[in-house]
Amino acid sequence: MDIIAVTSQIKSLLKEISTVSDQTQRNNDNCAVIQYAENPLEPNLLAYCFDIILGFDVRYKIAEKVNYIIDFDYKGTFATVGHYKMSYRLSVDKKYKEEIISVFSQVRPLLEQLFMLIGEQALANNDFSMKNEAPEYFSKLSFYETRIEKLEQRKHIVQDKCRGKYNVVKYDQGHTCMTPMGQDYLHSLHNEITYDIEAYIDTFFSALEHVLTLLYPFTNMPSLEKSYYRNYIRNTKWAWDVKICDICGALMPEEIVSELRRIKEVYRNHNAHGGFSREMMAYVQIPNFGRFPMYVGKEYLKGFINGYSDTISHQMYLDAKRVFNAFWSYLDTQFEIPMMFIRSGLAIPVNTEIYTNGIETREQAEWTIEKMWYDIDNQSNMDW
């Protein structure tokens, strides 16, 4: 069904609801209250039905701590619904209580269907905003950096304290064995650091794709005649390196891109795809030689791998961190104002002129971001 058909179906279900008239019967002693938990339609959904579907003149935030009060006629009897800070209740004639709950229960899935149809149309017309999780990604990266460096520092402290010291292990047969002190704990620390570095690298490349997808509409490259959702976001060929090329062109230093490509192939892809992807290691039996661990990769992991290693280490982490920071620094410098909006956490519309129109300086962008968050906080504030 299309939008018109679903809307008509909802209207048909709500046909017994009309505006209050002189003929509407009022009997407060015969009313039943439908509380929040009983009502299948949340306050905003019910208001949408009255406002948009049925054409009522719904006023919002009409008094302190009162969002709306809607009086209506249901089968010739008076009914009312109110959304307050501390409550949401609908009052209707007792004999219609279960009936109206049943009607709202049938309306709910149709509203979801209607919103999905409207949403699909919005996606096709670039009339949507993208959820901005950039601050969360940057927070995760900072968390892993702090954790890795603390664990590495702890490892060195333990190594220094245990250097030259041994534990004596006695066996039942009377034999003894000396083992380096703290080796089990150091082994666990090594594993923690390794796993955190893998998670750090994986998080970076997820953050990279997320930020570049949010950043692309700020450039002059995308055509609003195409659906950004269908032709870009859902396009599996629009990979991370293609996004960099589309957004930055030749301006992005090649050494950063090549290092990112190496880090991704050598350290990330194997871990991200369960060990079996276009980058993998296969044990090949070589006649008269033995089993040869042959790396299969696009560029870096091939054959004898020419000095490249896929071993996770603290030095490898430091090298990767340097490249990652250089990448973010480049974006913050070359796309200063767009990156301010992305780092702010505001949802990013495909039509970014909504944000950037008339903004030429960093100060103007800061003021706009603060004003938008102020307005958002006010919209969600229940102390109307």
PDB file of C-alpha atoms in Angstrom, residues 216-224 232 245-249:
ATOM      1  CA  TYR A 216      30.666  13.792   2.420  1.00  0.00           C
ATOM      2  CA  PRO A 217      27.407  15.819   2.211  1.00  0.00           C
ATOM      3  CA  PHE A 218      29.320  18.908   3.410  1.00  0.00           C
ATOM      4  CA  THR A 219      31.424  18.824   0.244  1.00  0.00           C
ATOM      5  CA  ASN A 220      30.323  19.969  -3.184  1.00  0.00           C
ATOM      6  CA  MET A 221      30.798  16.491  -4.605  1.00  0.00           C
ATOM      7  CA  PRO A 222      27.478  14.675  -3.981  1.00  0.00           C
ATOM      8  CA  SER A 223      24.587  15.421  -6.286  1.00  0.00           C
ATOM      9  CA  LEU A 224      21.296  15.951  -4.475  1.00  0.00           C
ATOM     10  CA  TYR A 232      26.289   6.004  -1.469  1.00  0.00           C
ATOM     11  CA  CYS A 245      39.335   9.934  -2.537  1.00  0.00           C
ATOM     12  CA  ASP A 246      35.837  11.353  -3.097  1.00  0.00           C
ATOM     13  CA  ILE A 247      36.090  13.761  -0.161  1.00  0.00           C
ATOM     14  CA  CYS A 248      39.747  14.758  -0.125  1.00  0.00           C
ATOM     15  CA  GLY A 249      40.877  14.056  -3.670  1.00  0.00           C
TER      16      GLY A 249
END
